XYZ file of C-alpha atoms in Angstrom:
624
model
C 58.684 -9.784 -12.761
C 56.256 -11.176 -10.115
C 52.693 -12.474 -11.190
C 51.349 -10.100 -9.367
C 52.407 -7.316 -10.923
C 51.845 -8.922 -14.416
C 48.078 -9.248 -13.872
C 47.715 -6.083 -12.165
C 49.686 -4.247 -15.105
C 47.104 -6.455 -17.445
C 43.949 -4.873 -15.473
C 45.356 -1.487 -16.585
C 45.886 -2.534 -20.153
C 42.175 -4.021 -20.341
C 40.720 -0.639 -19.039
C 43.459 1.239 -21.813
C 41.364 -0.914 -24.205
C 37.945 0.711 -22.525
C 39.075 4.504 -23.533
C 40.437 5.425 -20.394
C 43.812 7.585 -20.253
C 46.824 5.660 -19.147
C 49.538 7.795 -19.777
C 51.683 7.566 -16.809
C 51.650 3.407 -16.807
C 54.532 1.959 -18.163
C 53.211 -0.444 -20.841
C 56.083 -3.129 -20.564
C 53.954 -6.240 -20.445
C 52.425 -5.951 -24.000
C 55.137 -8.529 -25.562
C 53.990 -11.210 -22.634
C 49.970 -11.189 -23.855
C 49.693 -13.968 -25.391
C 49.806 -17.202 -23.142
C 49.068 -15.580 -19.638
C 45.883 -13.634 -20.445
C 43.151 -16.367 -18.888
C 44.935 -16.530 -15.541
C 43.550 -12.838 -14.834
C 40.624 -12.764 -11.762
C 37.024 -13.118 -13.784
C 35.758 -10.780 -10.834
C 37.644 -8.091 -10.578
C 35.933 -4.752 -11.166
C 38.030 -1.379 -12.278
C 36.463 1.977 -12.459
C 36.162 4.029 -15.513
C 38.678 7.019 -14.831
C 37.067 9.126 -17.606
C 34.188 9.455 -15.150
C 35.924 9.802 -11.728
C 39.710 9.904 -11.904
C 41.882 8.583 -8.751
C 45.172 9.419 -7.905
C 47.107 6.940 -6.004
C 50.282 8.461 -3.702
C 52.605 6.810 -1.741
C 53.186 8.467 1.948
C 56.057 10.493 1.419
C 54.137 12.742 -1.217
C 55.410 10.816 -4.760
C 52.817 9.078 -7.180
C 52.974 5.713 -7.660
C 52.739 3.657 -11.167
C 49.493 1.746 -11.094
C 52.112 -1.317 -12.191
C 54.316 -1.216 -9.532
C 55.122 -3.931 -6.755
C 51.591 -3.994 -4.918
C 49.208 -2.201 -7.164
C 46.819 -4.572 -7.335
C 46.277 -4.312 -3.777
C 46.294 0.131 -3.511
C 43.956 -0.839 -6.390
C 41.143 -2.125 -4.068
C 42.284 -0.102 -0.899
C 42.499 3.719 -2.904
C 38.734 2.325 -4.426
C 37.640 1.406 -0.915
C 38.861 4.845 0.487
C 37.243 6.919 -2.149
C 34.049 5.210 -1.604
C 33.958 5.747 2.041
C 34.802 9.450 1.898
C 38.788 9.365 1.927
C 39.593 9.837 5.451
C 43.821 10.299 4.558
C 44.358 6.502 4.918
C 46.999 5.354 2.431
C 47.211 8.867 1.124
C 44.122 8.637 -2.000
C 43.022 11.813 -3.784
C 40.304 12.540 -5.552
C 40.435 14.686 -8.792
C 37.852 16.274 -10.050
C 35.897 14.495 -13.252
C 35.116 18.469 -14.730
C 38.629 19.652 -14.781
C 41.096 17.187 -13.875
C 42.373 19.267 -10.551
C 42.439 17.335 -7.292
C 39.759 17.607 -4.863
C 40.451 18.888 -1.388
C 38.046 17.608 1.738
C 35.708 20.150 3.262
C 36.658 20.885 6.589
C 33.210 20.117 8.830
C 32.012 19.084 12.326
C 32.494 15.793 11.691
C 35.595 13.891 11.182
C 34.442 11.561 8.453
C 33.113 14.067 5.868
C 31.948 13.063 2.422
C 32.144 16.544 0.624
C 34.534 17.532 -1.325
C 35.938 20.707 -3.612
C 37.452 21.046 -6.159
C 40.721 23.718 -6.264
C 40.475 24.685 -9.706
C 37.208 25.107 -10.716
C 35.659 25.569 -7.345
C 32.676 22.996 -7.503
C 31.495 21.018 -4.422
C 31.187 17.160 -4.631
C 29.718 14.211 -2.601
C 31.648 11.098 -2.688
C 28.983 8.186 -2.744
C 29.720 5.153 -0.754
C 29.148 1.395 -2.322
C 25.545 1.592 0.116
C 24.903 4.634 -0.809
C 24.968 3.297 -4.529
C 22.775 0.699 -3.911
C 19.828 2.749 -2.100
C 19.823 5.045 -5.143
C 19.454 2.245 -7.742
C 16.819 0.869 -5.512
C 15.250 3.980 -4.987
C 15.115 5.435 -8.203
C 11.234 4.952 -9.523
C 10.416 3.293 -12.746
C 8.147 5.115 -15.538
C 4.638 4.686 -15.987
C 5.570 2.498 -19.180
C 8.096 0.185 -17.196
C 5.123 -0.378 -14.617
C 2.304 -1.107 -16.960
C 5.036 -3.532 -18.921
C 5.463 -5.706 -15.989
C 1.770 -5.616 -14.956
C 0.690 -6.153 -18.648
C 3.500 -8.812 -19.675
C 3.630 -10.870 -16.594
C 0.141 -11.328 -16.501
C -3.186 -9.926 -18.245
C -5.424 -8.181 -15.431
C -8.176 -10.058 -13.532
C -11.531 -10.678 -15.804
C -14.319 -8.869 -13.528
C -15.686 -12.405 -13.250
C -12.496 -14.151 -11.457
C -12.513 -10.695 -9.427
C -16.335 -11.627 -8.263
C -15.314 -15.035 -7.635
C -13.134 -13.916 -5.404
C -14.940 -11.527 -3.526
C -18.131 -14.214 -3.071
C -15.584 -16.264 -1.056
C -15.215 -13.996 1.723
C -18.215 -11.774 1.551
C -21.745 -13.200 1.521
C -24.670 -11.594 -0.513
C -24.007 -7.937 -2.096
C -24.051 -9.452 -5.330
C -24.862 -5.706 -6.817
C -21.502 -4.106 -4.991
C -19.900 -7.070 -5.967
C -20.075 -6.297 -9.706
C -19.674 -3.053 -9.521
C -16.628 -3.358 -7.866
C -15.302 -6.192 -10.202
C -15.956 -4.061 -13.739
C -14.822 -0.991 -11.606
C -11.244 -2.658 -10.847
C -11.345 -4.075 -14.183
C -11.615 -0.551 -16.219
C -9.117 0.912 -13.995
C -6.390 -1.542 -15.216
C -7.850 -0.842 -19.053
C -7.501 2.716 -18.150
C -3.734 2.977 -16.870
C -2.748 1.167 -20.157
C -5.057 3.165 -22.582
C -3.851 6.944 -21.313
C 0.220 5.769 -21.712
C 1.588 7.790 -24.233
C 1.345 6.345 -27.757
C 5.000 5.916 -27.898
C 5.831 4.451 -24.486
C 2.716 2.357 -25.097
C 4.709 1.185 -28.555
C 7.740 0.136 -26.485
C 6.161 -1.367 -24.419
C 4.477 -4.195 -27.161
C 7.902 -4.422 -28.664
C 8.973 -5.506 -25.368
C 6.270 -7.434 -24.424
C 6.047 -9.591 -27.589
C 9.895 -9.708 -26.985
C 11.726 -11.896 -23.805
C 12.410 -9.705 -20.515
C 16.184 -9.693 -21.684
C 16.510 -6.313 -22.595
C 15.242 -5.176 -18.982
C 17.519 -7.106 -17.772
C 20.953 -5.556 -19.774
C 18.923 -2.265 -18.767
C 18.772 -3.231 -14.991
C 22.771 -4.332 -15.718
C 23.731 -1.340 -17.342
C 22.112 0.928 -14.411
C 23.989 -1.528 -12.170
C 27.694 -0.550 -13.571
C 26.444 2.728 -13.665
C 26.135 3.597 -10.306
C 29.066 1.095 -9.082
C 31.598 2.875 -11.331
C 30.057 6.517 -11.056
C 31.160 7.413 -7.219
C 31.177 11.797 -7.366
C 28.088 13.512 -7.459
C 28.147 17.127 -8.278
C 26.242 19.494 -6.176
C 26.398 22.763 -7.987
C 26.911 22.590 -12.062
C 26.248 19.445 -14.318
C 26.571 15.817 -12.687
C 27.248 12.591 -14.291
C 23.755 12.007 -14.614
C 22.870 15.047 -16.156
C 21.061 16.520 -13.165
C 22.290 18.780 -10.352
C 21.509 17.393 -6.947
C 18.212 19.180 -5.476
C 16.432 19.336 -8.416
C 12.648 19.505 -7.748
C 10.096 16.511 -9.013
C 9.052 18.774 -11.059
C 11.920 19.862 -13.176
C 12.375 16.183 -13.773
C 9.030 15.354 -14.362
C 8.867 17.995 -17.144
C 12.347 16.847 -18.492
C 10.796 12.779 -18.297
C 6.901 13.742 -20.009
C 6.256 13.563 -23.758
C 5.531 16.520 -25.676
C 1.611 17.280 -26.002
C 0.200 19.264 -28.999
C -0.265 22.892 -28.309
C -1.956 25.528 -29.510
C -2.112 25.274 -33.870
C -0.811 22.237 -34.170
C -3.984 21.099 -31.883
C -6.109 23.336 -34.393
C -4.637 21.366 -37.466
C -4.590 17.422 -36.301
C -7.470 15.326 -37.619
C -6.595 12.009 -35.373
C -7.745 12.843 -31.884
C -6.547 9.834 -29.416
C -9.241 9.186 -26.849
C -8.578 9.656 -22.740
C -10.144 7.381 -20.773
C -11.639 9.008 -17.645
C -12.562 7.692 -14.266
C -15.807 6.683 -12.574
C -15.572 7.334 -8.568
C -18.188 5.272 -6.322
C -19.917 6.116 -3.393
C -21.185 2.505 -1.538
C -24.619 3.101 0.470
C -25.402 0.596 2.908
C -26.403 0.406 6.710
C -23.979 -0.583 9.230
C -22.651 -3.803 9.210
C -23.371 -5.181 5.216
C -19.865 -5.812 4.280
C -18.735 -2.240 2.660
C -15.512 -2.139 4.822
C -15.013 -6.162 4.206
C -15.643 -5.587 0.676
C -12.706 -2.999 0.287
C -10.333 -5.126 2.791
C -10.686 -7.900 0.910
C -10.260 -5.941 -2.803
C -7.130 -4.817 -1.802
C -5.364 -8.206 -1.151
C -5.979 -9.587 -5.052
C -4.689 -6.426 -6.155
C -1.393 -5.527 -8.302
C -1.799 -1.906 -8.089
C -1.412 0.239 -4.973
C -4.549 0.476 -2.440
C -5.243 2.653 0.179
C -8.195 2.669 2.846
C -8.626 5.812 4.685
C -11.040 7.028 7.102
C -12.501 10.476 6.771
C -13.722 11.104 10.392
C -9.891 12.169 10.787
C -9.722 14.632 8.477
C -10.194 18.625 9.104
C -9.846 21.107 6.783
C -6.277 22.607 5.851
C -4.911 24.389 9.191
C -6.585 22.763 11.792
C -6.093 19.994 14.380
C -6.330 16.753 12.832
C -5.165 15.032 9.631
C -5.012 17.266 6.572
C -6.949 15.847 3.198
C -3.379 15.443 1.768
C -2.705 12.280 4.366
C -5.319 10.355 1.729
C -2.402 10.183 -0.820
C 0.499 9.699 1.593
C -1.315 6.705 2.362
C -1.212 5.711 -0.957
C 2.473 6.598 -1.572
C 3.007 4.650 1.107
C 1.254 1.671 -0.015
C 2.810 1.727 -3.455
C 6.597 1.805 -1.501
C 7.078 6.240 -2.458
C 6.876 5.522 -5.867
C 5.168 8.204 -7.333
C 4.589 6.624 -10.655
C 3.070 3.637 -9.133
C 0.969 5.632 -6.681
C -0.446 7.565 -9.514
C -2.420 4.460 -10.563
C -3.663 3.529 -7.524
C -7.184 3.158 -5.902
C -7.996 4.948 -2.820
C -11.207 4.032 -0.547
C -12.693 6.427 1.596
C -14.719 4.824 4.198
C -17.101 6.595 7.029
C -17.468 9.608 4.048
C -21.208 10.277 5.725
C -19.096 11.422 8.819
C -18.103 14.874 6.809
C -21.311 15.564 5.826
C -22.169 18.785 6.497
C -24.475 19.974 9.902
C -26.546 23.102 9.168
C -27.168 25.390 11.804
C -24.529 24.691 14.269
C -21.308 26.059 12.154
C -23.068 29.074 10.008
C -19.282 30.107 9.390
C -16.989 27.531 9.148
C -17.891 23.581 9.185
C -13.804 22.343 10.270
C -14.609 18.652 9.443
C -17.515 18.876 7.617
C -18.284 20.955 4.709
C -14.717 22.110 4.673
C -13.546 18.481 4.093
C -15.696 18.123 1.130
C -14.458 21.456 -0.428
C -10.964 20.426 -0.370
C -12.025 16.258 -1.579
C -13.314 18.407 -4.729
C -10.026 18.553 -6.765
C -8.001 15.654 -5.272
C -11.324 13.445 -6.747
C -11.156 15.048 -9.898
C -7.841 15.116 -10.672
C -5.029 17.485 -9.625
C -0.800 18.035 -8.473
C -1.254 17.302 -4.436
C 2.151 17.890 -2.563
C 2.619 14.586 -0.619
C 5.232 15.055 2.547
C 8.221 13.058 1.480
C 9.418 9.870 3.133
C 10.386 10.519 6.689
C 9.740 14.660 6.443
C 7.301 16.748 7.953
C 5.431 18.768 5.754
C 6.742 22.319 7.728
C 9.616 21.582 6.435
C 8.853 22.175 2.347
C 10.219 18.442 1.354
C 6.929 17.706 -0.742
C 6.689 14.925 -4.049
C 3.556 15.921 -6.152
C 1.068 13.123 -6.853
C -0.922 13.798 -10.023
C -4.439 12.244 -9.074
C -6.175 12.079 -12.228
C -5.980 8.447 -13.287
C -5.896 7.583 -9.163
C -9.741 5.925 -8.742
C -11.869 6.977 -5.412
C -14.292 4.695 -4.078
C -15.924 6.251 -0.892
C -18.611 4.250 1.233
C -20.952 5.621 4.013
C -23.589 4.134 6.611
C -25.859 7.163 5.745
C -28.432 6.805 8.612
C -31.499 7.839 7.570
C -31.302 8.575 4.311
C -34.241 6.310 3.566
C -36.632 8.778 5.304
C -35.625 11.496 3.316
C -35.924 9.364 -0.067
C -39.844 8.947 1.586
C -40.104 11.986 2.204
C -39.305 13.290 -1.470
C -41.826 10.151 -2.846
C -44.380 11.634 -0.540
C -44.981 7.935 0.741
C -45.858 7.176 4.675
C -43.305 5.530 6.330
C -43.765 2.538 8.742
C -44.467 3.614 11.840
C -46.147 7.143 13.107
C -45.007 9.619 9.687
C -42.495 12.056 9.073
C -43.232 15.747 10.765
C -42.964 17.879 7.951
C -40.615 20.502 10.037
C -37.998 18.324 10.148
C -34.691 20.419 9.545
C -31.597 19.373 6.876
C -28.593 17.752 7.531
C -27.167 14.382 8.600
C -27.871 14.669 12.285
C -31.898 15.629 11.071
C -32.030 12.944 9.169
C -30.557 10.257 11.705
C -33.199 12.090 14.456
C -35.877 11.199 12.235
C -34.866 7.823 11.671
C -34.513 7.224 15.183
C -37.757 8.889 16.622
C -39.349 6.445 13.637
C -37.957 3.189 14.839
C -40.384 1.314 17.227
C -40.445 -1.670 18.798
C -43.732 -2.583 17.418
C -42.906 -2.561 14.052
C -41.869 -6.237 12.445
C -37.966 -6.196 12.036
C -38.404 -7.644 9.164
C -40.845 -5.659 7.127
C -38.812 -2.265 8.566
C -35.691 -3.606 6.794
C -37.244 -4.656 3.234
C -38.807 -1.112 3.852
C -35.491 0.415 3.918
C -34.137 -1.551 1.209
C -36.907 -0.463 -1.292
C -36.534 3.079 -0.671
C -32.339 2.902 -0.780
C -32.590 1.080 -4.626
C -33.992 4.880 -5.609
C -31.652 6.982 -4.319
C -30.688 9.897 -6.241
C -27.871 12.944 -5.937
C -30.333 15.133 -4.592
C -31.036 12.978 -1.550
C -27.374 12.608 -0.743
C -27.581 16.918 -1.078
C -30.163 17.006 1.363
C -28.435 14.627 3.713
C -25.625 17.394 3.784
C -23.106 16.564 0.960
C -22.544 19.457 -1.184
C -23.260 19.342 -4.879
C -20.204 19.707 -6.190
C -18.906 16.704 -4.064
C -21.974 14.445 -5.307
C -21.528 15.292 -8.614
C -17.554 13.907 -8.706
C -19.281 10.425 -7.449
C -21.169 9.604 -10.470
C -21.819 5.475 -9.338
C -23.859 5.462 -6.262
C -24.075 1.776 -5.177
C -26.734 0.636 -1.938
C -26.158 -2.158 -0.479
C -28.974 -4.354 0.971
C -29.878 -5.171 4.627
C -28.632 -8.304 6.000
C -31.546 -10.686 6.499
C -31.796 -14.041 8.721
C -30.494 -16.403 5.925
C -27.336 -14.339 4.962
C -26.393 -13.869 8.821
C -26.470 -17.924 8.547
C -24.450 -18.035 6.154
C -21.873 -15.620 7.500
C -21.878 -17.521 10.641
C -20.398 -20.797 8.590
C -19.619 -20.147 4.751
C -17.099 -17.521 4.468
C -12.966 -18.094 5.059
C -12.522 -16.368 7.826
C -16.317 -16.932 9.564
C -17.201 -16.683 12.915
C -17.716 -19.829 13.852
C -14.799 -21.726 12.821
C -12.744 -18.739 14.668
C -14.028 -20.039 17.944
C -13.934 -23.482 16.743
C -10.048 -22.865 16.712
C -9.872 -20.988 19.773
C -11.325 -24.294 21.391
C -9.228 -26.762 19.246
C -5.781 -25.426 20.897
C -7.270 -26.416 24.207
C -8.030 -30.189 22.586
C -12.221 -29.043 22.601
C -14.836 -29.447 19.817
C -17.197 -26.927 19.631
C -20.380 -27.931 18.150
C -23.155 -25.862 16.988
C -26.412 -26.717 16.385
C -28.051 -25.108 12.911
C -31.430 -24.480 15.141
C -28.421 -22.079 17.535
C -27.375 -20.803 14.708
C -30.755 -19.871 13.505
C -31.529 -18.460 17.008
C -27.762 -16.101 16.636
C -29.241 -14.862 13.732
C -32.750 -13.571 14.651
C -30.865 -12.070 17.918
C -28.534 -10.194 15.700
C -31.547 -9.220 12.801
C -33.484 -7.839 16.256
C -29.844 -5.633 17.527
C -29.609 -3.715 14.201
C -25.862 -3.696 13.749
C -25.747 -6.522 10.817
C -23.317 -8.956 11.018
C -21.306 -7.028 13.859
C -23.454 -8.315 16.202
C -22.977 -11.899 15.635
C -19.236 -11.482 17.455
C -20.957 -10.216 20.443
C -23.524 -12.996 20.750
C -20.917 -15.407 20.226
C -18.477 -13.950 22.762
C -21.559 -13.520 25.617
C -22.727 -17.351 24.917
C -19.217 -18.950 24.995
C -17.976 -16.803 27.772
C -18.371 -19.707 30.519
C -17.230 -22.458 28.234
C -14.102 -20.411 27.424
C -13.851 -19.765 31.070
C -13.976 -23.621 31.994
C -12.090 -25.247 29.166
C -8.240 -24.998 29.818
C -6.711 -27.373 31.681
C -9.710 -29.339 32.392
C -11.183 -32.641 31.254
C -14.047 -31.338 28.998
C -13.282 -33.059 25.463
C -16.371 -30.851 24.037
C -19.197 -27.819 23.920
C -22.485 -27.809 22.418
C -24.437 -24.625 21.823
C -28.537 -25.353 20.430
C -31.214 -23.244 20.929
C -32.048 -23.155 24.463
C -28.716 -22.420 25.641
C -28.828 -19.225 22.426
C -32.232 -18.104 24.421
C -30.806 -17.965 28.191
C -32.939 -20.798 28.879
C -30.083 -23.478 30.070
C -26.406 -23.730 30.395
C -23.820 -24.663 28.052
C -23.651 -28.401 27.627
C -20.021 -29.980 28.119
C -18.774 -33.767 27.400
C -16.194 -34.533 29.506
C -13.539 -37.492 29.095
C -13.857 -40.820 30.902
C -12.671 -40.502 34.316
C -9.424 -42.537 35.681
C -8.736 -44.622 38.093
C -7.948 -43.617 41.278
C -4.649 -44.573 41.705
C -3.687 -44.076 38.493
C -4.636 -39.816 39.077
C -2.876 -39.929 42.533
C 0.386 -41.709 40.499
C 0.258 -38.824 37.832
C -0.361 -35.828 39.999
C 3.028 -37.943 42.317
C 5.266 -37.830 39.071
C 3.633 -34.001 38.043
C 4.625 -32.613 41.256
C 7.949 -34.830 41.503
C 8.929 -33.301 37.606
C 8.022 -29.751 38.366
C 11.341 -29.267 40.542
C 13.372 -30.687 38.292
C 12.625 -28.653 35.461
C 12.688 -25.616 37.749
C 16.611 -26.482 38.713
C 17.461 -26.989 35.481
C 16.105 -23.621 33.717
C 18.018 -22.945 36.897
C 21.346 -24.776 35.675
């Protein structure tokens, strides 16, 4: 008897040992067990035949003995074809795991089908490929409990102080926002792990005051799972329990907890408490940081985050992006899994933009009003139906996204809000007064603001002004701007954000990681040029951008209008540095440039001889 065949008749005998049925094998190597067993392959897999049975036959129509001459090798080739769909090669046949029968291949379009049917009981399968395995272990999402484990026992969330801390080293000033955000983040995390269920929330301290190792024999045991289950069944029961096409919700029902209902409600004495969410709305003229402050959130972050601007969205049947392109964003952030997304923060930025305009859409506001109405219940907490991965939402393919523990944090320039907080003080503005038949509505109150602004008024003294009146804002000044009540009311944190005065545009020039001035610094740098910068030009930057009224936007365009000639006369040229001070900042010289010792001569007319003498050379051989 060859080896061969001993250690493939052994792999048999091992899966006998498993519970699988091998009646048909002859069992003639049991008397030769003893001294030959460790020279068996550590490596080789067999599949379990009590889930998916495989019949191996020879080409002229008569089974073959899994122990014959060879079987280790129709072994691995009948596993290979039933993985790939069975196209006839080497004559494997699938039986069906329900009754036993063998499966015949649907007859399709396409030569290489993967359904199959059973003749007996007359159930349709899908034969999964080894890939195909793979992408639905990867796929498949991991509970809420799984996902606050590994958050909770890799690592304790942030402290809001380390968040702040953070957030001061790319954003100057804002210190308010800056908390805010911090003990907002902070509570979230507190909040995913407080509204687990009490007995997932159990599991997971056992776990976590365990090692990882029994995640790992999980992961393992999902792992043989899917490599040894290879039929799927479409219609009826499949291995997993499930028929294939059964909605989220079916198995989102089958996955939840059971809640108390009705008496047994009535008769409980320990109530457990829910932890519910505080949304933010961040008020702040252009240019303070709100955008920055979000971009920069969402990189220290272990839970999904989403920034999404509202000017795009229109109400539900209309041109433009529906309110339910919010959460795909999310979903998208958090990789389509639903349980993560769930837990996510979302920031809406621009939310002023959807305030609504009275007067001009008496029926129907598209992207105003209408927005808001539909915000209502996705900030509160509802089932949204998300378009799936790679589907368009015509089609039906939808995953609901329960947004109740999901935290909104929306942010708005709201242009002239401060003259209707004035207005409702009864105090006289700077400037000429407030008409007092001035109409409602954002675009009223950004008139007003504008017909108030004057060049005679100190810069200064408008903006301190502004920030006095923003620090008393209340929900029915955000009504009268043209939110609707309902929508204020689901923002319960309202959050203004200073004005950016001469000493914080400074500091933004220089301070922060990613400031200005070191960006053109490096710009210079990879044409081997300093750029120097006096503090009195830097001073002068920042009154220019104070007088433009676009905050710290406007120091980019000063920069790029100064350095515009330098940048122009740099490469390939023998300045070695710029310097910027004040007078070049007010227009009243040019840009001052150091330039390297000149050479010889000779010694340029010998370089520019070898230069022109190499450039040929290099030409023919790119050539060659």
């Amino acid at each position: 008897m060859s080896c061969t065949c001993t250690s493939a008749a052994r792999l048999f005998l091992n899966s006998a040992h498993r519970g699988l049925s091998c009646s048909r094998i002859q069992l003639f190597s049991l008397s030769r067990h003893g001294s030959r067993e460790a020279h068996l392959p550590p490596m080789v897999r067999v599949r379990s035949f009590s889930e998916t049975a495989v019949c191996y036959a020879s080409k002229d129509g008569t089974t073959k003995d899994g122990g014959s001459d060879g079987g280790k090798k129709s072994i691995s080739e009948g596993k290979r074809l039933s993985g790939s769909g069975g196209s006839g090669k080497g004559g494997s046949q699938l039986r069906c795991p329900k009754c036993g029968d063998p499966c015949t291949h649907v007859e399709t379009f396409v030569s290489s089908t993967r359904f199959v049917k059973c003749e007996k009981c007359h159930h349709f399968f899908v034969v999964l490929s080894e890939t195909d395995s793979k992408k639905g272990l990867n796929k498949e999402p991991e509970s809420a409990a799984e996902a606050v484990k590994l958050a909770f026992a890799q690592k304790p969330p942030p402290p809001p102080k380390k968040i702040y801390a953070y957030l001061d080293k790319y954003v100057v000033g804002q210190s308010y926002a800056k908390k805010v955000l911090a003990v907002a983040v902070y509570n979230h995390y507190k909040r995913i792990y407080n509204n687990i269920p009490a007995g997932s929330r159990q599991q997971v301290e056992v776990e976590k005051q365990a090692s990882l190792t029994p995640r790992e024999l999980e992961m393992r045991r999902r792992e043989d799972e899917y490599r040894f289950t290879k039929l799927l069944q479409i219609a009826g029961i499949s291995p997993h329990g499930n028929a294939l096409g059964a909605s989220m919700q079916q198995q989102a029902s089958q996955q939840a907890p059971q809640e108390r209902r009705g008496g047994d409600v009535l008769d409980s004495t320990h109530t457990d408490i829910k932890l519910e969410k505080s949304n933010i709305v961040l008020l702040g003229p252009t240019g303070s940081g709100k955008t920055l402050l979000a971009q920069t959130l969402a990189k220290c972050l272990d839970v999904p985050f989403a920034i999404c601007d509202c000017t795009t969205l229109t109400q539900a049947g209309y041109v433009g992006e529906d309110i339910e392109s919010v959460i795909a964003k999310l979903l998208q952030d958090a990789n389509y899994s639903v349980e993560k997304a769930q837990q996510g923060i979302v920031f809406l930025d621009e939310v002023d933009k959807i305030g609504s305009v009275p007067g001009i859409h008496q029926l129907r506001d598209v992207g105003g009003e209408g927005v808001q109405q539909g915000l209502l219940k996705l900030l509160e907490g509802t089932i949204v139906n998300v378009p799936e991965k790679n589907s368009r939402k015509l089609r039906g393919e939808t995953v609901q996204v329960d947004t109740t523990n999901i935290l909104f944090v929306a942010s708005g320039a709201f242009n002239g809000l401060d003259r209707i907080i004035s207005r409702r003080k009864n105090e006289k503005y700077l400037g000429f007064g407030t008409p007092s038949n001035l109409g409602k509505g954002r675009r009223a109150a950004a008139a007003a603001d504008l017909a108030n602004t004057s060049g005679e008024t100190d810069t200064v003294a408008e903006i301190e002004e502004k920030d006095r009146l923003l620090r008393h804002v209340e929900a029915r000044d955000l009504i009268e701007f043209g939110m609707i009540p309902e929508f204020v009311g689901r923002l319960p944190v309202v959050v203004p954000l200073h004005s950016l005065d001469e000493e914080t545009l400074v500091r933004i020039l220089t301070e922060p990681r990613n400031a200005v001035v070191p960006q053109y610094q490096a710009l210079f740098s990879m044409d081997k040029c300093e750029l120097n910068v006096t503090p009195d030009a830097l001073r002068a930057i920042a009154r220019l951008a104070l007088e433009r009224k676009t905050g710290a936007r406007g120091l980019r365009s000063i920069m790029e209008k100064l350095l515009l000639e330098p940048m122009f006369e740099v490469p390939h040229s023998d300045i070695m540095a710029v310097e910027l001070n004040k007078d070049i900042v007010q227009g009243k010289s040019e840009p001052r440039y150091i330039r390297a010792p000149a050479k010889e001569s000779a010694e340029e007319e010998y370089d520019s001889g070898i230069e022109e003498e190499n450039w040929p050379r290099q030409a023919d051989a790119a050539n060659n």
